[in-house]
């Protein structure tokens, strides 16, 4: 039978690392004394002792009559309650029935006032009047827009920017369109079959010029206010 040469060293390491009573054996705790046994009601919470009320503190007045109090006897009233009740019923105004609504023919009844069907909102004094916060917000927006425009003008003045007039913008737009028509005419004049490198380069050049002119025309048509730097 094969026996490993490391068997004795393994046995020594296991014996060194083994602790007594690690998984079995008696626990190392103090043995409870037999005098400290569990008594009845010992685990119930104990309330603090009640303090005696001081003589200086007066008891609050009770609304309930005391046991020694006696009612007043012999008090009579000459009021005729029958006649007074009859006069009050005759002269009193009848109660108006509360407006109600039902969900179906033999359904439950609900109060009409709290249902939301009565248009109470249109009877308000400020109905149809613009709220104050809306007007204040509009004024603040206008003020902020003016300040922004003023800041832009000052910034443009510092950078020596010039605004194009409507006539200059119109003439510039017409010139760009005229240049695009000339480039497009040259593009239309190309041969159908482009088989040489110079022809391909010339065609790509015309296409790039047309795209750039179309982009410039679109920008000018989109923006009505244009600023340019003074030279």
PDB file of C-alpha atoms in Angstrom:
ATOM      1  CA  UNK A   1       0.000   0.000   0.000  1.00  0.00           C
ATOM      2  CA  UNK A   2       1.217   3.513  -0.842  1.00  0.00           C
ATOM      3  CA  UNK A   3       1.999   5.734   2.148  1.00  0.00           C
ATOM      4  CA  UNK A   4       2.739   9.449   1.669  1.00  0.00           C
ATOM      5  CA  UNK A   5       6.006  10.801   2.942  1.00  0.00           C
ATOM      6  CA  UNK A   6       4.270  13.968   4.213  1.00  0.00           C
ATOM      7  CA  UNK A   7       1.920  12.055   6.513  1.00  0.00           C
ATOM      8  CA  UNK A   8       3.712  12.796   9.834  1.00  0.00           C
ATOM      9  CA  UNK A   9       4.084  16.529   9.046  1.00  0.00           C
ATOM     10  CA  UNK A  10       0.387  16.785   8.212  1.00  0.00           C
ATOM     11  CA  UNK A  11      -0.513  15.072  11.503  1.00  0.00           C
ATOM     12  CA  UNK A  12       1.635  17.544  13.448  1.00  0.00           C
ATOM     13  CA  UNK A  13       0.044  20.590  11.753  1.00  0.00           C
ATOM     14  CA  UNK A  14      -3.481  19.269  12.407  1.00  0.00           C
ATOM     15  CA  UNK A  15      -2.635  18.641  16.088  1.00  0.00           C
ATOM     16  CA  UNK A  16      -1.189  22.173  16.447  1.00  0.00           C
ATOM     17  CA  UNK A  17      -4.201  23.928  14.897  1.00  0.00           C
ATOM     18  CA  UNK A  18      -6.759  21.867  16.817  1.00  0.00           C
ATOM     19  CA  UNK A  19      -8.383  23.747  19.724  1.00  0.00           C
ATOM     20  CA  UNK A  20      -9.872  22.039  22.763  1.00  0.00           C
ATOM     21  CA  UNK A  21     -13.675  22.145  23.119  1.00  0.00           C
ATOM     22  CA  UNK A  22     -14.008  23.973  19.826  1.00  0.00           C
ATOM     23  CA  UNK A  23     -17.043  22.062  18.628  1.00  0.00           C
ATOM     24  CA  UNK A  24     -17.783  19.700  21.508  1.00  0.00           C
ATOM     25  CA  UNK A  25     -17.457  19.673  25.284  1.00  0.00           C
ATOM     26  CA  UNK A  26     -18.785  21.868  28.136  1.00  0.00           C
ATOM     27  CA  UNK A  27     -19.042  25.631  27.656  1.00  0.00           C
ATOM     28  CA  UNK A  28     -16.754  27.844  29.689  1.00  0.00           C
ATOM     29  CA  UNK A  29     -19.495  29.841  31.468  1.00  0.00           C
ATOM     30  CA  UNK A  30     -20.276  30.452  35.120  1.00  0.00           C
ATOM     31  CA  UNK A  31     -22.730  28.026  36.655  1.00  0.00           C
ATOM     32  CA  UNK A  32     -25.888  29.878  37.845  1.00  0.00           C
ATOM     33  CA  UNK A  33     -26.549  29.868  41.561  1.00  0.00           C
ATOM     34  CA  UNK A  34     -29.635  27.927  42.728  1.00  0.00           C
ATOM     35  CA  UNK A  35     -30.638  30.903  44.891  1.00  0.00           C
ATOM     36  CA  UNK A  36     -31.275  33.111  41.839  1.00  0.00           C
ATOM     37  CA  UNK A  37     -34.367  31.325  40.621  1.00  0.00           C
ATOM     38  CA  UNK A  38     -37.111  32.923  38.492  1.00  0.00           C
ATOM     39  CA  UNK A  39     -39.853  34.413  40.635  1.00  0.00           C
ATOM     40  CA  UNK A  40     -43.436  35.227  39.746  1.00  0.00           C
ATOM     41  CA  UNK A  41     -44.075  38.643  38.089  1.00  0.00           C
ATOM     42  CA  UNK A  42     -40.338  39.384  38.138  1.00  0.00           C
ATOM     43  CA  UNK A  43     -40.186  40.233  34.417  1.00  0.00           C
ATOM     44  CA  UNK A  44     -43.215  42.551  34.385  1.00  0.00           C
ATOM     45  CA  UNK A  45     -42.442  46.298  33.979  1.00  0.00           C
ATOM     46  CA  UNK A  46     -42.578  48.194  37.237  1.00  0.00           C
ATOM     47  CA  UNK A  47     -44.268  51.608  37.309  1.00  0.00           C
ATOM     48  CA  UNK A  48     -42.664  54.458  39.240  1.00  0.00           C
ATOM     49  CA  UNK A  49     -44.027  55.258  42.642  1.00  0.00           C
ATOM     50  CA  UNK A  50     -46.961  57.666  42.661  1.00  0.00           C
ATOM     51  CA  UNK A  51     -46.162  61.107  44.001  1.00  0.00           C
ATOM     52  CA  UNK A  52     -48.475  62.632  46.518  1.00  0.00           C
ATOM     53  CA  UNK A  53     -50.322  65.732  45.390  1.00  0.00           C
ATOM     54  CA  UNK A  54     -49.232  68.910  47.080  1.00  0.00           C
ATOM     55  CA  UNK A  55     -51.725  70.802  49.185  1.00  0.00           C
ATOM     56  CA  UNK A  56     -51.005  74.075  47.374  1.00  0.00           C
ATOM     57  CA  UNK A  57     -52.365  72.719  44.087  1.00  0.00           C
ATOM     58  CA  UNK A  58     -56.106  73.111  43.872  1.00  0.00           C
ATOM     59  CA  UNK A  59     -58.270  70.534  42.222  1.00  0.00           C
ATOM     60  CA  UNK A  60     -59.945  71.642  38.961  1.00  0.00           C
ATOM     61  CA  UNK A  61     -63.586  72.604  39.121  1.00  0.00           C
ATOM     62  CA  UNK A  62     -65.838  69.733  38.123  1.00  0.00           C
ATOM     63  CA  UNK A  63     -68.764  70.194  35.753  1.00  0.00           C
ATOM     64  CA  UNK A  64     -70.461  67.188  37.325  1.00  0.00           C
ATOM     65  CA  UNK A  65     -72.400  67.982  40.537  1.00  0.00           C
ATOM     66  CA  UNK A  66     -70.988  66.600  43.712  1.00  0.00           C
ATOM     67  CA  UNK A  67     -72.608  63.890  45.719  1.00  0.00           C
ATOM     68  CA  UNK A  68     -73.474  66.310  48.513  1.00  0.00           C
ATOM     69  CA  UNK A  69     -75.183  68.850  46.194  1.00  0.00           C
ATOM     70  CA  UNK A  70     -79.004  68.903  46.092  1.00  0.00           C
ATOM     71  CA  UNK A  71     -81.166  70.206  43.221  1.00  0.00           C
ATOM     72  CA  UNK A  72     -83.347  73.267  43.587  1.00  0.00           C
ATOM     73  CA  UNK A  73     -86.906  72.297  44.297  1.00  0.00           C
ATOM     74  CA  UNK A  74     -90.165  74.170  43.770  1.00  0.00           C
ATOM     75  CA  UNK A  75     -89.139  76.201  40.683  1.00  0.00           C
ATOM     76  CA  UNK A  76     -92.018  76.561  38.226  1.00  0.00           C
ATOM     77  CA  UNK A  77     -92.397  78.367  34.883  1.00  0.00           C
ATOM     78  CA  UNK A  78     -95.591  80.075  33.619  1.00  0.00           C
ATOM     79  CA  UNK A  79     -94.520  79.784  29.951  1.00  0.00           C
ATOM     80  CA  UNK A  80     -96.979  77.964  27.689  1.00  0.00           C
ATOM     81  CA  UNK A  81     -94.694  75.868  25.548  1.00  0.00           C
ATOM     82  CA  UNK A  82     -97.552  74.522  23.404  1.00  0.00           C
ATOM     83  CA  UNK A  83     -98.684  77.967  22.291  1.00  0.00           C
ATOM     84  CA  UNK A  84     -95.147  79.224  21.707  1.00  0.00           C
ATOM     85  CA  UNK A  85     -94.287  76.171  19.617  1.00  0.00           C
ATOM     86  CA  UNK A  86     -97.496  76.563  17.576  1.00  0.00           C
ATOM     87  CA  UNK A  87     -96.838  80.290  16.919  1.00  0.00           C
ATOM     88  CA  UNK A  88     -93.251  79.545  15.933  1.00  0.00           C
ATOM     89  CA  UNK A  89     -94.401  76.831  13.524  1.00  0.00           C
ATOM     90  CA  UNK A  90     -97.045  79.116  11.930  1.00  0.00           C
ATOM     91  CA  UNK A  91     -94.929  82.247  11.595  1.00  0.00           C
ATOM     92  CA  UNK A  92     -91.669  80.493  10.726  1.00  0.00           C
ATOM     93  CA  UNK A  93     -90.484  80.246   7.161  1.00  0.00           C
ATOM     94  CA  UNK A  94     -90.500  76.770   5.639  1.00  0.00           C
ATOM     95  CA  UNK A  95     -87.154  75.179   5.043  1.00  0.00           C
ATOM     96  CA  UNK A  96     -86.047  75.083   1.450  1.00  0.00           C
ATOM     97  CA  UNK A  97     -85.128  71.626   0.231  1.00  0.00           C
ATOM     98  CA  UNK A  98     -81.492  71.153  -0.666  1.00  0.00           C
ATOM     99  CA  UNK A  99     -80.906  70.737  -4.414  1.00  0.00           C
ATOM    100  CA  UNK A 100     -79.905  67.167  -5.161  1.00  0.00           C
ATOM    101  CA  UNK A 101     -79.255  64.978  -8.160  1.00  0.00           C
ATOM    102  CA  UNK A 102     -79.474  61.259  -8.805  1.00  0.00           C
ATOM    103  CA  UNK A 103     -77.259  59.109 -10.976  1.00  0.00           C
ATOM    104  CA  UNK A 104     -80.122  57.106 -12.431  1.00  0.00           C
ATOM    105  CA  UNK A 105     -83.913  56.801 -12.185  1.00  0.00           C
ATOM    106  CA  UNK A 106     -83.979  54.884  -8.922  1.00  0.00           C
ATOM    107  CA  UNK A 107     -80.411  55.654  -7.851  1.00  0.00           C
ATOM    108  CA  UNK A 108     -78.815  57.281  -4.850  1.00  0.00           C
ATOM    109  CA  UNK A 109     -79.222  60.973  -4.058  1.00  0.00           C
ATOM    110  CA  UNK A 110     -76.273  63.368  -3.879  1.00  0.00           C
ATOM    111  CA  UNK A 111     -75.985  67.052  -3.025  1.00  0.00           C
ATOM    112  CA  UNK A 112     -75.830  69.245  -6.108  1.00  0.00           C
ATOM    113  CA  UNK A 113     -73.715  71.960  -4.483  1.00  0.00           C
ATOM    114  CA  UNK A 114     -70.709  69.751  -3.824  1.00  0.00           C
ATOM    115  CA  UNK A 115     -70.995  67.776  -7.073  1.00  0.00           C
ATOM    116  CA  UNK A 116     -69.140  70.276  -9.257  1.00  0.00           C
ATOM    117  CA  UNK A 117     -72.042  70.591 -11.713  1.00  0.00           C
ATOM    118  CA  UNK A 118     -72.979  74.081 -10.486  1.00  0.00           C
ATOM    119  CA  UNK A 119     -70.901  76.737 -12.318  1.00  0.00           C
ATOM    120  CA  UNK A 120     -69.727  78.672  -9.253  1.00  0.00           C
ATOM    121  CA  UNK A 121     -66.451  79.778 -10.770  1.00  0.00           C
ATOM    122  CA  UNK A 122     -68.019  82.111 -13.340  1.00  0.00           C
ATOM    123  CA  UNK A 123     -69.754  84.012 -10.532  1.00  0.00           C
ATOM    124  CA  UNK A 124     -66.489  85.107  -8.962  1.00  0.00           C
ATOM    125  CA  UNK A 125     -65.611  88.803  -8.997  1.00  0.00           C
ATOM    126  CA  UNK A 126     -62.251  88.271 -10.668  1.00  0.00           C
ATOM    127  CA  UNK A 127     -63.580  85.886 -13.344  1.00  0.00           C
ATOM    128  CA  UNK A 128     -62.029  86.654 -16.737  1.00  0.00           C
ATOM    129  CA  UNK A 129     -59.449  89.040 -15.237  1.00  0.00           C
ATOM    130  CA  UNK A 130     -55.810  88.292 -15.957  1.00  0.00           C
ATOM    131  CA  UNK A 131     -54.055  87.292 -12.737  1.00  0.00           C
ATOM    132  CA  UNK A 132     -51.445  89.638 -11.336  1.00  0.00           C
ATOM    133  CA  UNK A 133     -48.650  87.096 -11.469  1.00  0.00           C
ATOM    134  CA  UNK A 134     -49.196  86.631 -15.233  1.00  0.00           C
ATOM    135  CA  UNK A 135     -48.921  90.368 -15.921  1.00  0.00           C
ATOM    136  CA  UNK A 136     -45.861  90.617 -13.691  1.00  0.00           C
ATOM    137  CA  UNK A 137     -44.255  87.690 -15.500  1.00  0.00           C
ATOM    138  CA  UNK A 138     -44.933  89.284 -18.902  1.00  0.00           C
ATOM    139  CA  UNK A 139     -43.418  92.577 -17.747  1.00  0.00           C
ATOM    140  CA  UNK A 140     -40.358  90.755 -16.426  1.00  0.00           C
ATOM    141  CA  UNK A 141     -39.980  88.896 -19.740  1.00  0.00           C
ATOM    142  CA  UNK A 142     -40.203  92.165 -21.698  1.00  0.00           C
ATOM    143  CA  UNK A 143     -37.682  93.795 -19.396  1.00  0.00           C
ATOM    144  CA  UNK A 144     -35.311  90.854 -19.746  1.00  0.00           C
ATOM    145  CA  UNK A 145     -35.685  90.924 -23.549  1.00  0.00           C
ATOM    146  CA  UNK A 146     -34.861  94.631 -23.644  1.00  0.00           C
ATOM    147  CA  UNK A 147     -31.832  94.120 -21.438  1.00  0.00           C
ATOM    148  CA  UNK A 148     -30.690  91.237 -23.631  1.00  0.00           C
ATOM    149  CA  UNK A 149     -31.079  93.276 -26.813  1.00  0.00           C
ATOM    150  CA  UNK A 150     -29.267  96.212 -25.216  1.00  0.00           C
ATOM    151  CA  UNK A 151     -26.419  93.928 -24.167  1.00  0.00           C
ATOM    152  CA  UNK A 152     -26.177  92.517 -27.690  1.00  0.00           C
ATOM    153  CA  UNK A 153     -26.057  96.004 -29.210  1.00  0.00           C
ATOM    154  CA  UNK A 154     -23.329  97.082 -26.820  1.00  0.00           C
ATOM    155  CA  UNK A 155     -21.389  93.909 -27.548  1.00  0.00           C
ATOM    156  CA  UNK A 156     -21.735  94.483 -31.289  1.00  0.00           C
ATOM    157  CA  UNK A 157     -20.640  98.095 -30.915  1.00  0.00           C
ATOM    158  CA  UNK A 158     -17.569  96.980 -29.001  1.00  0.00           C
ATOM    159  CA  UNK A 159     -16.717  94.478 -31.714  1.00  0.00           C
ATOM    160  CA  UNK A 160     -17.476  97.089 -34.428  1.00  0.00           C
ATOM    161  CA  UNK A 161     -20.271  95.077 -36.006  1.00  0.00           C
ATOM    162  CA  UNK A 162     -22.502  96.517 -38.707  1.00  0.00           C
ATOM    163  CA  UNK A 163     -26.065  95.515 -39.416  1.00  0.00           C
ATOM    164  CA  UNK A 164     -27.021  94.888 -43.025  1.00  0.00           C
ATOM    165  CA  UNK A 165     -29.904  96.979 -44.268  1.00  0.00           C
ATOM    166  CA  UNK A 166     -32.850  95.436 -46.071  1.00  0.00           C
ATOM    167  CA  UNK A 167     -31.633  96.683 -49.483  1.00  0.00           C
ATOM    168  CA  UNK A 168     -28.131  95.264 -48.920  1.00  0.00           C
ATOM    169  CA  UNK A 169     -29.568  91.958 -47.749  1.00  0.00           C
ATOM    170  CA  UNK A 170     -31.853  91.790 -50.792  1.00  0.00           C
ATOM    171  CA  UNK A 171     -29.038  92.615 -53.220  1.00  0.00           C
ATOM    172  CA  UNK A 172     -26.758  90.064 -51.562  1.00  0.00           C
ATOM    173  CA  UNK A 173     -29.441  87.410 -51.841  1.00  0.00           C
ATOM    174  CA  UNK A 174     -30.004  88.218 -55.511  1.00  0.00           C
ATOM    175  CA  UNK A 175     -26.258  88.007 -56.193  1.00  0.00           C
ATOM    176  CA  UNK A 176     -26.009  84.612 -54.524  1.00  0.00           C
ATOM    177  CA  UNK A 177     -28.935  83.302 -56.542  1.00  0.00           C
ATOM    178  CA  UNK A 178     -27.388  84.659 -59.749  1.00  0.00           C
ATOM    179  CA  UNK A 179     -24.077  82.926 -58.950  1.00  0.00           C
ATOM    180  CA  UNK A 180     -25.934  79.678 -58.261  1.00  0.00           C
ATOM    181  CA  UNK A 181     -27.657  79.907 -61.654  1.00  0.00           C
ATOM    182  CA  UNK A 182     -24.307  80.408 -63.413  1.00  0.00           C
ATOM    183  CA  UNK A 183     -22.733  77.441 -61.606  1.00  0.00           C
ATOM    184  CA  UNK A 184     -25.809  75.335 -62.340  1.00  0.00           C
ATOM    185  CA  UNK A 185     -25.594  76.289 -66.053  1.00  0.00           C
ATOM    186  CA  UNK A 186     -21.975  75.143 -66.131  1.00  0.00           C
ATOM    187  CA  UNK A 187     -22.977  71.925 -64.350  1.00  0.00           C
ATOM    188  CA  UNK A 188     -25.674  71.281 -66.941  1.00  0.00           C
ATOM    189  CA  UNK A 189     -23.103  71.791 -69.710  1.00  0.00           C
ATOM    190  CA  UNK A 190     -20.965  68.853 -68.569  1.00  0.00           C
ATOM    191  CA  UNK A 191     -20.731  65.805 -70.773  1.00  0.00           C
ATOM    192  CA  UNK A 192     -22.938  62.829 -70.036  1.00  0.00           C
ATOM    193  CA  UNK A 193     -20.050  60.383 -69.721  1.00  0.00           C
ATOM    194  CA  UNK A 194     -17.336  61.468 -67.291  1.00  0.00           C
ATOM    195  CA  UNK A 195     -14.462  59.104 -67.881  1.00  0.00           C
ATOM    196  CA  UNK A 196     -11.400  61.202 -67.093  1.00  0.00           C
ATOM    197  CA  UNK A 197      -9.986  62.438 -63.795  1.00  0.00           C
ATOM    198  CA  UNK A 198     -10.095  66.179 -64.649  1.00  0.00           C
ATOM    199  CA  UNK A 199     -13.775  65.888 -65.549  1.00  0.00           C
ATOM    200  CA  UNK A 200     -14.521  64.210 -62.203  1.00  0.00           C
ATOM    201  CA  UNK A 201     -12.576  66.881 -60.292  1.00  0.00           C
ATOM    202  CA  UNK A 202     -14.392  69.684 -62.164  1.00  0.00           C
ATOM    203  CA  UNK A 203     -17.781  68.059 -61.489  1.00  0.00           C
ATOM    204  CA  UNK A 204     -17.024  67.715 -57.750  1.00  0.00           C
ATOM    205  CA  UNK A 205     -15.898  71.353 -57.656  1.00  0.00           C
ATOM    206  CA  UNK A 206     -19.169  72.551 -59.222  1.00  0.00           C
ATOM    207  CA  UNK A 207     -21.222  70.422 -56.816  1.00  0.00           C
ATOM    208  CA  UNK A 208     -19.420  71.808 -53.764  1.00  0.00           C
ATOM    209  CA  UNK A 209     -19.911  75.386 -55.036  1.00  0.00           C
ATOM    210  CA  UNK A 210     -23.637  74.779 -55.544  1.00  0.00           C
ATOM    211  CA  UNK A 211     -24.001  73.281 -52.040  1.00  0.00           C
ATOM    212  CA  UNK A 212     -22.180  76.234 -50.467  1.00  0.00           C
ATOM    213  CA  UNK A 213     -24.317  78.758 -52.393  1.00  0.00           C
ATOM    214  CA  UNK A 214     -27.513  76.909 -51.401  1.00  0.00           C
ATOM    215  CA  UNK A 215     -26.427  76.957 -47.756  1.00  0.00           C
ATOM    216  CA  UNK A 216     -25.676  80.710 -47.863  1.00  0.00           C
ATOM    217  CA  UNK A 217     -29.009  81.469 -49.536  1.00  0.00           C
ATOM    218  CA  UNK A 218     -30.875  79.425 -46.921  1.00  0.00           C
ATOM    219  CA  UNK A 219     -29.103  81.220 -44.037  1.00  0.00           C
ATOM    220  CA  UNK A 220     -29.848  84.680 -45.423  1.00  0.00           C
ATOM    221  CA  UNK A 221     -33.489  83.855 -46.124  1.00  0.00           C
ATOM    222  CA  UNK A 222     -33.926  82.377 -42.641  1.00  0.00           C
ATOM    223  CA  UNK A 223     -32.369  85.277 -40.685  1.00  0.00           C
ATOM    224  CA  UNK A 224     -33.764  88.715 -41.353  1.00  0.00           C
ATOM    225  CA  UNK A 225     -31.201  90.506 -39.165  1.00  0.00           C
ATOM    226  CA  UNK A 226     -27.581  89.979 -40.182  1.00  0.00           C
ATOM    227  CA  UNK A 227     -24.463  91.609 -38.707  1.00  0.00           C
ATOM    228  CA  UNK A 228     -21.091  91.805 -40.381  1.00  0.00           C
ATOM    229  CA  UNK A 229     -17.705  93.028 -39.128  1.00  0.00           C
ATOM    230  CA  UNK A 230     -16.559  96.440 -40.288  1.00  0.00           C
ATOM    231  CA  UNK A 231     -13.248  96.310 -42.141  1.00  0.00           C
TER     232      UNK A 231
END
